[in-house]
mmCIF file of C-alpha atoms and ligand atoms in Angstrom:
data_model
loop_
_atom_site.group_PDB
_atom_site.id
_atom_site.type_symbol
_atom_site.label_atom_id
_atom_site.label_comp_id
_atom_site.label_asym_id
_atom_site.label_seq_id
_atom_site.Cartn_x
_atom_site.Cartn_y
_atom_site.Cartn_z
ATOM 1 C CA UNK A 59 139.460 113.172 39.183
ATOM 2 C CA UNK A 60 139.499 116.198 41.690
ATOM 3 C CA UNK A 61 139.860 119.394 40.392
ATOM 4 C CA UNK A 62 143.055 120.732 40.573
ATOM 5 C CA UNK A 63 143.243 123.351 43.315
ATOM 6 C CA UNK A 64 145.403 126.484 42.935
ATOM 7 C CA UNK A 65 145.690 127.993 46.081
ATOM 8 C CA UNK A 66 147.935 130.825 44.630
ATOM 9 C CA UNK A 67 149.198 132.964 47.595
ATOM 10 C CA UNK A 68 152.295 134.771 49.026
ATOM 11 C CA UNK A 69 154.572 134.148 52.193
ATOM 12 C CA UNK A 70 157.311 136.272 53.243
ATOM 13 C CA UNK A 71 160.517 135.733 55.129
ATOM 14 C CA UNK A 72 164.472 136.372 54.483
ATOM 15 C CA UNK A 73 166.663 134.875 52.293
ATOM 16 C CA UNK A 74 168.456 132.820 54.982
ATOM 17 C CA UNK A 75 165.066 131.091 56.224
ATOM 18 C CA UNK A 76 163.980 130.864 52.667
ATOM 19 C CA UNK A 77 167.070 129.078 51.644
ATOM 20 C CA UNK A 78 166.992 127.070 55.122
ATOM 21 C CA UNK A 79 163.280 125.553 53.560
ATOM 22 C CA UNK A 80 162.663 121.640 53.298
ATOM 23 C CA UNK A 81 162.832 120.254 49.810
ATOM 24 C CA UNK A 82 158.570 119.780 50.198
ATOM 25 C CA UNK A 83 158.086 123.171 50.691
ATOM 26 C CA UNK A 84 160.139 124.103 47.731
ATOM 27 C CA UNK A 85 158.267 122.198 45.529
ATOM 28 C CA UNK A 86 155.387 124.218 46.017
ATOM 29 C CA UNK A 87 157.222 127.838 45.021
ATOM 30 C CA UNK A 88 156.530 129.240 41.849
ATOM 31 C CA UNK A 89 158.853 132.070 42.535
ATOM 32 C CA UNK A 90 160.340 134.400 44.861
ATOM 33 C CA UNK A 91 160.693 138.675 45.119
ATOM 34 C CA UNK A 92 163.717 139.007 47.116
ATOM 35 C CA UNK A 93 164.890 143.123 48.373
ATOM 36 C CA UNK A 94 168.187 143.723 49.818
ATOM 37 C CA UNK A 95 170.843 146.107 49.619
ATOM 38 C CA UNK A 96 173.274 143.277 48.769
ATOM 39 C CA UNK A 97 173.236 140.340 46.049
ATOM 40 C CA UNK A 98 173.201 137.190 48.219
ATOM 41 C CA UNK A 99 170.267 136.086 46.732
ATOM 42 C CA UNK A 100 171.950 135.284 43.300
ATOM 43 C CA UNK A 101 172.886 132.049 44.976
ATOM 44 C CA UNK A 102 169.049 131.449 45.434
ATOM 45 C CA UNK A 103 168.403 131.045 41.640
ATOM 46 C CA UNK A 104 171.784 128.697 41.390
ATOM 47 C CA UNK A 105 170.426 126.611 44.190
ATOM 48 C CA UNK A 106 167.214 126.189 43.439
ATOM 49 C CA UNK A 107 166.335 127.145 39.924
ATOM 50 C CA UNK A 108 163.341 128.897 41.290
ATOM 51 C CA UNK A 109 162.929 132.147 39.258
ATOM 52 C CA UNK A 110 163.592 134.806 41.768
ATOM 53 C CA UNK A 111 164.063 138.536 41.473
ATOM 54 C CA UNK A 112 166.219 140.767 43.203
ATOM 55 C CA UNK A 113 166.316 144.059 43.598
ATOM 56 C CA UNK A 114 168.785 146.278 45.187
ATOM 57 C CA UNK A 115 166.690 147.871 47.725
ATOM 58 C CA UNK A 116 167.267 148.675 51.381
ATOM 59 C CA UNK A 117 164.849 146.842 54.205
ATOM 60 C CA UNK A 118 164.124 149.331 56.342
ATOM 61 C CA UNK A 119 162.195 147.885 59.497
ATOM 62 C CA UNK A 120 163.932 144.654 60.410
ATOM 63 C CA UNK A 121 165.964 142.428 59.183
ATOM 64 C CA UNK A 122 168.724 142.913 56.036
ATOM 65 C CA UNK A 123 166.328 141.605 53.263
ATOM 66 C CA UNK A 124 162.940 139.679 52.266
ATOM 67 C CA UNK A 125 161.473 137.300 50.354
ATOM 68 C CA UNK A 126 157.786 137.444 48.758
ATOM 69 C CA UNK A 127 157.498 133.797 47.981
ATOM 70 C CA UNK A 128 154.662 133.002 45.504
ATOM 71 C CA UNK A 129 153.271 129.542 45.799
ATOM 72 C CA UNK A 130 150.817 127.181 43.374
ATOM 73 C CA UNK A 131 149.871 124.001 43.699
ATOM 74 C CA UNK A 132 150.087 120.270 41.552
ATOM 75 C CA UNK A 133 153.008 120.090 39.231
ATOM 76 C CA UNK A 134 155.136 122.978 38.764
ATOM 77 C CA UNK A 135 156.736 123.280 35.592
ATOM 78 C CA UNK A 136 160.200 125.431 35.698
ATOM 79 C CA UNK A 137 161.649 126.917 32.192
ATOM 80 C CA UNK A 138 163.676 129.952 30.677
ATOM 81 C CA UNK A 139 162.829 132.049 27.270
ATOM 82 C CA UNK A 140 164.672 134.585 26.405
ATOM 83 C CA UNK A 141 165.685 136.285 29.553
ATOM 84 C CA UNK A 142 162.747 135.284 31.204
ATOM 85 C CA UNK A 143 162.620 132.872 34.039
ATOM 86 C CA UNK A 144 159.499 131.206 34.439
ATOM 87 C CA UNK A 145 157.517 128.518 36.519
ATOM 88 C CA UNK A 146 153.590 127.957 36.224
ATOM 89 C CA UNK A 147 151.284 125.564 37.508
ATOM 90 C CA UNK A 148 148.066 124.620 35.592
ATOM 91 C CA UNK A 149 146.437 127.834 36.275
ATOM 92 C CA UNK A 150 148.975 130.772 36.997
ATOM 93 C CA UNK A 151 152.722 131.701 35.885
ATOM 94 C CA UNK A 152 154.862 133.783 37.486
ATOM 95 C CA UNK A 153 158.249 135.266 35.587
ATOM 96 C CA UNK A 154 161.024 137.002 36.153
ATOM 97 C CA UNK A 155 162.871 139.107 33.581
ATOM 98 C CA UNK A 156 166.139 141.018 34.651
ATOM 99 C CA UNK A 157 167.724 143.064 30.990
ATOM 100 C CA UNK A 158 170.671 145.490 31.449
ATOM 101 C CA UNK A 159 170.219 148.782 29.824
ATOM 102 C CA UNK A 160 173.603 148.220 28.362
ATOM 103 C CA UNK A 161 172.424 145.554 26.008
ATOM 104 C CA UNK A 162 171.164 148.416 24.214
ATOM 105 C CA UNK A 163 172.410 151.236 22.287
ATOM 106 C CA UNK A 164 171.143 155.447 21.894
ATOM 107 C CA UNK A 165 171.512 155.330 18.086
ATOM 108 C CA UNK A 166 167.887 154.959 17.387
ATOM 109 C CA UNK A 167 165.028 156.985 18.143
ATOM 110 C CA UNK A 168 164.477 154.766 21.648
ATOM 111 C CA UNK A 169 166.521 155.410 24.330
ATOM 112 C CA UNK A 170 168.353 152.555 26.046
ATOM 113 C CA UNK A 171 165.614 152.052 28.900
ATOM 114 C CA UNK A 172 162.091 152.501 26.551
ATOM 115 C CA UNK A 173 164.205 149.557 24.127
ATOM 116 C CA UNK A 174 164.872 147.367 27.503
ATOM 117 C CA UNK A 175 161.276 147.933 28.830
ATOM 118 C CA UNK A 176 159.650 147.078 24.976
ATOM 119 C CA UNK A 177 161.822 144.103 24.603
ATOM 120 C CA UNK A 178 160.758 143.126 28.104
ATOM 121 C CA UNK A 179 157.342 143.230 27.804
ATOM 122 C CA UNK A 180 157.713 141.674 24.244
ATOM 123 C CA UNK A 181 159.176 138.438 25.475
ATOM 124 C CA UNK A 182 156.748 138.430 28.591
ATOM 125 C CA UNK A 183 153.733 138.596 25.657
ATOM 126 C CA UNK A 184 155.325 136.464 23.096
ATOM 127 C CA UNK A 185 155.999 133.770 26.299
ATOM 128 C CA UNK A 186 152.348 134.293 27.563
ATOM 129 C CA UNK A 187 150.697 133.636 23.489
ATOM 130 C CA UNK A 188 153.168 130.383 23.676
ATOM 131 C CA UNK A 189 152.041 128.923 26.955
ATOM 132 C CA UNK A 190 148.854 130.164 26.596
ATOM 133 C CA UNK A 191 148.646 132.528 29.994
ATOM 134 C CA UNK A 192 147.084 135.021 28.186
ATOM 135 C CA UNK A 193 145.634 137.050 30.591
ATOM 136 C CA UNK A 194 148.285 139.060 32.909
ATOM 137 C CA UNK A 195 146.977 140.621 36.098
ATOM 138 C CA UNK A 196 149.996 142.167 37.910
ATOM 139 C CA UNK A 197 153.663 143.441 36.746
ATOM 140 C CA UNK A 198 156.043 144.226 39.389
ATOM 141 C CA UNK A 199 158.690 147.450 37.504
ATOM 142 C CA UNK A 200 162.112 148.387 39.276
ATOM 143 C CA UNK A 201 164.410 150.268 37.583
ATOM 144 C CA UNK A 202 167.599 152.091 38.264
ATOM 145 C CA UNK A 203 167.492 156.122 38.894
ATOM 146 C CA UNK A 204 163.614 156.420 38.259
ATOM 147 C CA UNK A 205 163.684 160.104 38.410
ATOM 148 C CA UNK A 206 166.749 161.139 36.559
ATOM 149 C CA UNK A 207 166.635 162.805 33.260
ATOM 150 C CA UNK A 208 168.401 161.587 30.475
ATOM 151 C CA UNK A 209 167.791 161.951 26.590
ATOM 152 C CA UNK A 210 165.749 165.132 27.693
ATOM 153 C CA UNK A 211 162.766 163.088 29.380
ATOM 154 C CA UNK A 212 162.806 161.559 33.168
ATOM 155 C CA UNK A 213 163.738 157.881 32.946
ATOM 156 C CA UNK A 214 159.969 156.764 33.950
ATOM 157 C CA UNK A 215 158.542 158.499 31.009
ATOM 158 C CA UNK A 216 160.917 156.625 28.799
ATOM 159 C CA UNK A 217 159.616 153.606 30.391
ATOM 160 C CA UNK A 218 156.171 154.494 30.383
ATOM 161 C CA UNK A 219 156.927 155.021 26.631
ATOM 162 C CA UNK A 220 158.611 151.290 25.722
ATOM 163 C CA UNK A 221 155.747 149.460 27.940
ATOM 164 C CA UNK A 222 152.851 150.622 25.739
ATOM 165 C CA UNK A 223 154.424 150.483 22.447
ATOM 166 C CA UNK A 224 155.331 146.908 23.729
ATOM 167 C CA UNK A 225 151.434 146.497 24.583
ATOM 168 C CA UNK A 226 149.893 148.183 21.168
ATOM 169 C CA UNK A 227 152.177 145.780 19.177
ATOM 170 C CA UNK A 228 151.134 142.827 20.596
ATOM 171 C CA UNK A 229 147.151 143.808 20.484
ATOM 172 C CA UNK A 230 146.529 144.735 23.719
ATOM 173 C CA UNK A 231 144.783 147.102 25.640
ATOM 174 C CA UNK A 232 146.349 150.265 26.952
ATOM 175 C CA UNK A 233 142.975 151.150 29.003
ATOM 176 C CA UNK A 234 140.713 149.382 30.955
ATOM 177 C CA UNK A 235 141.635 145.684 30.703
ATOM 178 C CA UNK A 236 145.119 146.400 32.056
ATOM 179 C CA UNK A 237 147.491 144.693 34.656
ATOM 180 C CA UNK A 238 147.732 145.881 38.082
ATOM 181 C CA UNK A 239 151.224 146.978 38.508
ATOM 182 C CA UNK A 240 154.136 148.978 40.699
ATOM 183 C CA UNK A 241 157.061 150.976 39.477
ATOM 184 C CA UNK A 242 159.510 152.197 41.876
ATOM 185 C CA UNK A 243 163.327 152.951 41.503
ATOM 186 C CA UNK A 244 166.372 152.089 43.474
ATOM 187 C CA UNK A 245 169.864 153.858 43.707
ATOM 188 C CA UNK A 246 171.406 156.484 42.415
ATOM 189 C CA UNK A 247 173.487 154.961 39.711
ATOM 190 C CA UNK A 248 173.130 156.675 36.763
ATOM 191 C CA UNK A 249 176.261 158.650 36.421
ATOM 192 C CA UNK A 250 178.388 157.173 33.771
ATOM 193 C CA UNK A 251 180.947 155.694 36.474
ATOM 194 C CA UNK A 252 178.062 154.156 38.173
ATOM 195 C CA UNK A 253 177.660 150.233 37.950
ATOM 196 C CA UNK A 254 175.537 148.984 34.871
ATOM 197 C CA UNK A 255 171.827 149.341 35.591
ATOM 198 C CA UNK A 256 169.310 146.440 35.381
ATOM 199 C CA UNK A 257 165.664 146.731 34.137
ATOM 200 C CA UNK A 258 163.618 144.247 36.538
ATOM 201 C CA UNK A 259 159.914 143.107 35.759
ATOM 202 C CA UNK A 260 157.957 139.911 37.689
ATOM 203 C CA UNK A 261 154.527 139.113 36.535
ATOM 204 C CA UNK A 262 151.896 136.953 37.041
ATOM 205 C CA UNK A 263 149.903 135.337 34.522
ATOM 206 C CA UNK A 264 146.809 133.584 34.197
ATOM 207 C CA UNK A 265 143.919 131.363 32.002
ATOM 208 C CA UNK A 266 141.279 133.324 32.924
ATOM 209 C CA UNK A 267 140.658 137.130 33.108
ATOM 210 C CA UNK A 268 140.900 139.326 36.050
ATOM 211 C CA UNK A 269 138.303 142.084 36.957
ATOM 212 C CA UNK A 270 139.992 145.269 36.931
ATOM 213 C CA UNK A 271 139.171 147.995 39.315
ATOM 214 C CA UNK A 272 139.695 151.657 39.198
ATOM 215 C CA UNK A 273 139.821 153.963 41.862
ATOM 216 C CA UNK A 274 137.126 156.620 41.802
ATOM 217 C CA UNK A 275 139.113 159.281 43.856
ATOM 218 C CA UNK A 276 141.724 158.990 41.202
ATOM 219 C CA UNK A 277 142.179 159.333 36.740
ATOM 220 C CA UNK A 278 142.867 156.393 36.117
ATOM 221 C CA UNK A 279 146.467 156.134 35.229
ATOM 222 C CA UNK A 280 146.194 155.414 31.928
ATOM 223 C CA UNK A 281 143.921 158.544 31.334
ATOM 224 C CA UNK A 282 146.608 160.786 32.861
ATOM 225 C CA UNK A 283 147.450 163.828 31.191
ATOM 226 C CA UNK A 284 150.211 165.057 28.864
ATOM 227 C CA UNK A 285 152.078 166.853 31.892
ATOM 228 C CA UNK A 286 152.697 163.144 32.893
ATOM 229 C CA UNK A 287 154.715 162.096 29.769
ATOM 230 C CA UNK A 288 153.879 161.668 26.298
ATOM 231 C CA UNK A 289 152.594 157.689 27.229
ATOM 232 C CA UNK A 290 150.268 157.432 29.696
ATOM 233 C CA UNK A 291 151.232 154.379 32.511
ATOM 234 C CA UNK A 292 149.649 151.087 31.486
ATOM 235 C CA UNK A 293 148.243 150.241 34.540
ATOM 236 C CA UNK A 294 144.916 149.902 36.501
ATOM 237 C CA UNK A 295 144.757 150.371 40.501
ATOM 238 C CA UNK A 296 143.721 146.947 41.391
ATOM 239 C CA UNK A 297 143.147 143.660 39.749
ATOM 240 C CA UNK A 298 140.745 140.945 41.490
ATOM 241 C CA UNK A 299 141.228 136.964 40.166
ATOM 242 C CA UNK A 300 139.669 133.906 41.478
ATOM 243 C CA UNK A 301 142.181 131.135 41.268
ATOM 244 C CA UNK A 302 141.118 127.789 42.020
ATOM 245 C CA UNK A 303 139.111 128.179 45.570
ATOM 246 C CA UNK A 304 141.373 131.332 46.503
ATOM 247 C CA UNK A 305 140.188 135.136 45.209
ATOM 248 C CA UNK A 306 143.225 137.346 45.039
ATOM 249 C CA UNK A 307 143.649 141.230 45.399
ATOM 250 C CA UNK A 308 146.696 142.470 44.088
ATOM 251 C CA UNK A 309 146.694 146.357 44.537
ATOM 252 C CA UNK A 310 148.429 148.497 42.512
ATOM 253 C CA UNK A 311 151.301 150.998 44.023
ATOM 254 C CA UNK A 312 149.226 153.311 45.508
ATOM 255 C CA UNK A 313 150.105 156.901 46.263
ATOM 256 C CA UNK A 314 149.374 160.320 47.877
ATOM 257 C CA UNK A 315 146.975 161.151 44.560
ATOM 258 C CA UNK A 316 143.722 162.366 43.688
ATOM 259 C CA UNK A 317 142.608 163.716 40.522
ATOM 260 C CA UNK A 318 145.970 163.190 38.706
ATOM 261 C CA UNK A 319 147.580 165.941 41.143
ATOM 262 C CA UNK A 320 150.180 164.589 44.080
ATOM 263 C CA UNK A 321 148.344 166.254 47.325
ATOM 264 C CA UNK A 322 150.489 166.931 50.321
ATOM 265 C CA UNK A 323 153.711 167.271 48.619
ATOM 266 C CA UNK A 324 155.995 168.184 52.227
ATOM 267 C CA UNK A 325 153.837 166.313 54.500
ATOM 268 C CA UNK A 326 154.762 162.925 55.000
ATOM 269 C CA UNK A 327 151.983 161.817 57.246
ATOM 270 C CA UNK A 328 149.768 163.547 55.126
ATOM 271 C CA UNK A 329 150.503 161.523 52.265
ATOM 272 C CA UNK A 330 149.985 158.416 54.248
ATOM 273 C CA UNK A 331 146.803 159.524 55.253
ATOM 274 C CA UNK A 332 145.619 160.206 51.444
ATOM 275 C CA UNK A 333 147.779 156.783 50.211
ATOM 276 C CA UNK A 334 145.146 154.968 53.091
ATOM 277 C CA UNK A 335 141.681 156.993 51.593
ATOM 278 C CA UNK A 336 142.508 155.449 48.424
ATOM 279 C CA UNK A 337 143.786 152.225 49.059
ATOM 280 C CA UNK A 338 140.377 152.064 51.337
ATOM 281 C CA UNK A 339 138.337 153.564 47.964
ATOM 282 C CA UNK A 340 140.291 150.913 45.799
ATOM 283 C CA UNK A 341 138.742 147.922 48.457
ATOM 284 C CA UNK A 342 134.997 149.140 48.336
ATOM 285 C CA UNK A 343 135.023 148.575 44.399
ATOM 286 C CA UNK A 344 136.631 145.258 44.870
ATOM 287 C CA UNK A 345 134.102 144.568 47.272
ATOM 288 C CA UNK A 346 131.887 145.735 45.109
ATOM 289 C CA UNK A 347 132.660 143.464 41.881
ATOM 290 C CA UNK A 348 133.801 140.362 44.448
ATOM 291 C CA UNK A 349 132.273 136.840 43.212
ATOM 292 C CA UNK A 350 130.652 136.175 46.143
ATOM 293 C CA UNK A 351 128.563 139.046 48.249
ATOM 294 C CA UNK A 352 127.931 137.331 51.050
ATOM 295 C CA UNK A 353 131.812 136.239 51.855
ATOM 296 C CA UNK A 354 133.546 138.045 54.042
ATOM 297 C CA UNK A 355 135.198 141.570 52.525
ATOM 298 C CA UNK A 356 137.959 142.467 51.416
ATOM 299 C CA UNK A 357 139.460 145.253 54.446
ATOM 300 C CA UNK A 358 142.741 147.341 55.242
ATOM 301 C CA UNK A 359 142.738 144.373 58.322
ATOM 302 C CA UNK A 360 143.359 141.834 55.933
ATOM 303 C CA UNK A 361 145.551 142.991 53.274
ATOM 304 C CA UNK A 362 149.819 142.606 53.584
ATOM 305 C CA UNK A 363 151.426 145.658 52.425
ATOM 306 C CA UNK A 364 154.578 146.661 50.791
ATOM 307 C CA UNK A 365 155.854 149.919 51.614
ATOM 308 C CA UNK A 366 158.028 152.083 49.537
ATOM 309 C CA UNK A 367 159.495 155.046 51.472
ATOM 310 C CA UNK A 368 162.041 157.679 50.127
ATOM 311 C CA UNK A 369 164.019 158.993 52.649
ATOM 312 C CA UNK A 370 164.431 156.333 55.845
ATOM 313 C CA UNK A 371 163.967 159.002 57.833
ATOM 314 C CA UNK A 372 159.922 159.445 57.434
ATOM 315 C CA UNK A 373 159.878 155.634 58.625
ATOM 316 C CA UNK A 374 158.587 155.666 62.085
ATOM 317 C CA UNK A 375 156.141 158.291 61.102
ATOM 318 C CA UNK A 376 154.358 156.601 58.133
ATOM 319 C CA UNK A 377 154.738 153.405 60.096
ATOM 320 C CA UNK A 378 152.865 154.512 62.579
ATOM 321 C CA UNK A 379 150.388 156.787 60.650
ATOM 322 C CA UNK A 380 149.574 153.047 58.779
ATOM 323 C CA UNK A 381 149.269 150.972 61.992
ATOM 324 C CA UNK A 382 146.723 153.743 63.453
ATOM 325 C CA UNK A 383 144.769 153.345 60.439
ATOM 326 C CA UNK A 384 144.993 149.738 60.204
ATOM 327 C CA UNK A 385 145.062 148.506 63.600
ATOM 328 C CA UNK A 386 146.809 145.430 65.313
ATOM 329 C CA UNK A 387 146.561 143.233 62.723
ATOM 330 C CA UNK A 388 149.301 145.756 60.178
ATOM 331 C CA UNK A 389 151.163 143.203 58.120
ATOM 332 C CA UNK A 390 154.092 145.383 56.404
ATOM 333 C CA UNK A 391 157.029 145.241 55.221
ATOM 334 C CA UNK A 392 159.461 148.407 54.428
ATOM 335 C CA UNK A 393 161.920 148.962 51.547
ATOM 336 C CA UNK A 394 163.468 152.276 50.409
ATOM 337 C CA UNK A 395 162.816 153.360 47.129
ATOM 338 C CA UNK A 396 162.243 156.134 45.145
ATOM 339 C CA UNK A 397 158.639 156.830 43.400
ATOM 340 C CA UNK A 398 157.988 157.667 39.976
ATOM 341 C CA UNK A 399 157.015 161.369 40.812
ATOM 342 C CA UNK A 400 159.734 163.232 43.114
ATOM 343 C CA UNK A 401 157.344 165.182 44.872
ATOM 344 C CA UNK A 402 155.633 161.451 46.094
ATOM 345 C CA UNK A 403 157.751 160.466 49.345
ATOM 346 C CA UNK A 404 155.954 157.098 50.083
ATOM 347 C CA UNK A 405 153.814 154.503 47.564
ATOM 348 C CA UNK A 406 151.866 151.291 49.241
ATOM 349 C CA UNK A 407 151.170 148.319 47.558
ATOM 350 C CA UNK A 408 149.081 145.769 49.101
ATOM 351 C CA UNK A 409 147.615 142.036 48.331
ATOM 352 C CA UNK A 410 144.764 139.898 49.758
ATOM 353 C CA UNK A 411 143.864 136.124 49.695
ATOM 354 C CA UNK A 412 141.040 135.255 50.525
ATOM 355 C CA UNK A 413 138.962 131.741 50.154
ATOM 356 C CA UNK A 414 135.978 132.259 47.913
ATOM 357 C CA UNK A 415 134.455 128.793 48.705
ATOM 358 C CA UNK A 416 134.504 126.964 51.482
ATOM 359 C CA UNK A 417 133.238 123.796 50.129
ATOM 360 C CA UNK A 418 134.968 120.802 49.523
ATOM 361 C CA UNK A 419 137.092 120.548 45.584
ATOM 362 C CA UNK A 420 134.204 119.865 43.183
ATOM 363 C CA UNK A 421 135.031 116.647 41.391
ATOM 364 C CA UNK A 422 134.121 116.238 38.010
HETATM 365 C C1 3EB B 738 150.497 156.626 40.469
HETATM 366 O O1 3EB B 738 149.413 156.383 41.012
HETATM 367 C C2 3EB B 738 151.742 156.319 41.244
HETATM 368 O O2 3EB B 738 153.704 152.921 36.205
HETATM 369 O O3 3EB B 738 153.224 150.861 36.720
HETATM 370 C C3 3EB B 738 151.802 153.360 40.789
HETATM 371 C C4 3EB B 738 151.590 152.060 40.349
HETATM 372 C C5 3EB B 738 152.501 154.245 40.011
HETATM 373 C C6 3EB B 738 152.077 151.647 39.109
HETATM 374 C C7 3EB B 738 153.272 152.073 36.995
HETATM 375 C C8 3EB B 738 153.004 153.818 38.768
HETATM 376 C C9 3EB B 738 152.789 152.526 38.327
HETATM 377 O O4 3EB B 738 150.586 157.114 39.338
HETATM 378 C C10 3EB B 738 152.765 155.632 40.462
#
């Protein structure tokens, strides 16, 4: 029997082309990440039954929206627990869980966010124990008003305080072996008139470990001090797993941040240049711990980025700043949001796929 090969990797285009796709193609989706300002993409899950997020966030280079489509390979298997969507192949899962704050109430020592981020990351353990995808290497976080204060702390902290306890009380690590993840916020909808506000989380899951990378410009996240919120984030800055013949860099949202301390705080290009330094120190230790040394690296050339930028205005500078540092080959796609610190004004995330072995499938 040939081994079954998990090419796990990303493609992204809009909604319409995504929805214009041949049956075939489909079959191969595990899920898809879809941004726009509006909600057409609700009709993707009815269609399809492909677990898809969306998130209420402005494209800001082209186009009205986009789609991150994740694809595996073999047999697909779809399913739903809890509010989680699912679909997972024989080596990876990828999940989608959407919970409005409302579900919860303010009478207990939790506010309603830290209950909805807990009971999120509860169900995304409990699912991952059942199916046996016990190893997660990156969390996707968007949440409503990420800045705001409410219940005397800013609405990150709260949810930097529901995803540990979530982590610590299903026996997990809170340093070191920890996901590679984003957080960013959309809208400003937290007045009381404002519409209800959704917690969103994607994931992706897998059998066997990923290497976890730190950045050495930076504390590691979850070493950040008090000043950042009673919980530290649960996070690391990259996460490196081979899947199948593919090896695949997922890094972290990465900021204008050294030390713990934001650098640059009115200087949008600045920040840029500083988010670039440490994406570039985040791929010399993945080079560094990649399976195979000889391969060819891991480089800013041949990474696709997300980029989150706070005010639209500071587009054509950072987008330019990034394709002078990158060069021709700039993959990127732009999407307003709003950072988890308010001095940050932009946050790039960025992912790689790259063919560890260019042999033939081993057979068994
Ligand atoms: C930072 O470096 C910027 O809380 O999951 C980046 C990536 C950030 C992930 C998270 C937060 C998170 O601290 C913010």
């Amino acid at each position: 029997m040939i081994d079954a090969i998990s090419p796990l990797h990303s493609t992204q285009l809009s909604v319409a082309a995504f929805l214009k796709q041949s049956e075939p193609w489909r079959k191969s989706v595990l899920g898809a990440f879809c941004f726009s300002a509006d909600a057409v993409e609700n009709q993707m899950q009815a269609d399809t039954n492909i677990p898809c997020m969306h998130v209420a966030m402005q494209r800001l280079d082209a186009g009205d929206s986009v789609c991150e489509v994740w694809h595996g390979s073999g047999q697909l298997t779809q399913g739903q627990s809890g509010a989680i969507h699912y679909c997972h192949d024989e080596d990876v899962l990828l999940g989608v869980i959407e919970l409005p704050e409302a579900m919860f109430t303010a009478d207990t020592d939790k506010t309603p966010l830290q209950q909805a981020t807990e009971s999120a990351y509860r169900q995304i353990f409990a699912l991952l124990e059942t199916l046996r995808y016990l190893y997660l290497f990156r969390c996707w976080n968007y949440m409503a008003d990420i800045n705001a204060h409410s219940f005397g702390l800013e609405r990150y902290r709260q949810f930097n305080l529901g995803r540990q306890d979530a982590f610590l009380a299903h026996g997990r690590d809170v340093m070191g072996n920890v996901p590679a993840a984003c957080a960013l916020g959309f809208g400003q909808t937290g007045s009381v008139q404002g519409p209800p506000t959704t917690l969103t989380i994607a994931f992706l899951a897998g059998r066997v470990a990923s290497h976890n990378i730190e950045n050495p410009r930076q504390i590691s996240a979850y070493q950040y001090p008090q000043q950042y919120g009673p919980r530290s984030p649960t996070f690391s800055r990259a996460s490196l797993v081979r899947i199948g013949q593919n090896e695949v860099l997922f890094i972290s949202g990465t900021a204008s941040i050294v030390g713990h301390e934001t650098l640059h705080p009115d200087n949008v290009v600045a920040q840029t240049r500083e988010t670039i330094a440490n994406i570039k120190a985040v791929l010399d230790e993945a080079n560094r711990q990649s399976c195979l040394a000889s391969q060819p690296k891991f480089d800013l050339a041949s990474l696709y980025y997300t980029v989150y930028v706070r005010r639209p205005a500071d587009l054509a500078q950072i987008r330019a700043e990034l394709a002078h540092c990158v060069g021709d080959a700039l993959t990127a796609v732009y999407l307003q949001a709003d950072m988890c610190r308010e001095d940050l004004l932009l946050e790039i995330e960025a992912t790689a796929v790259h063919p560890w072995m260019h042999m033939p499938a081993q057979r068994d």
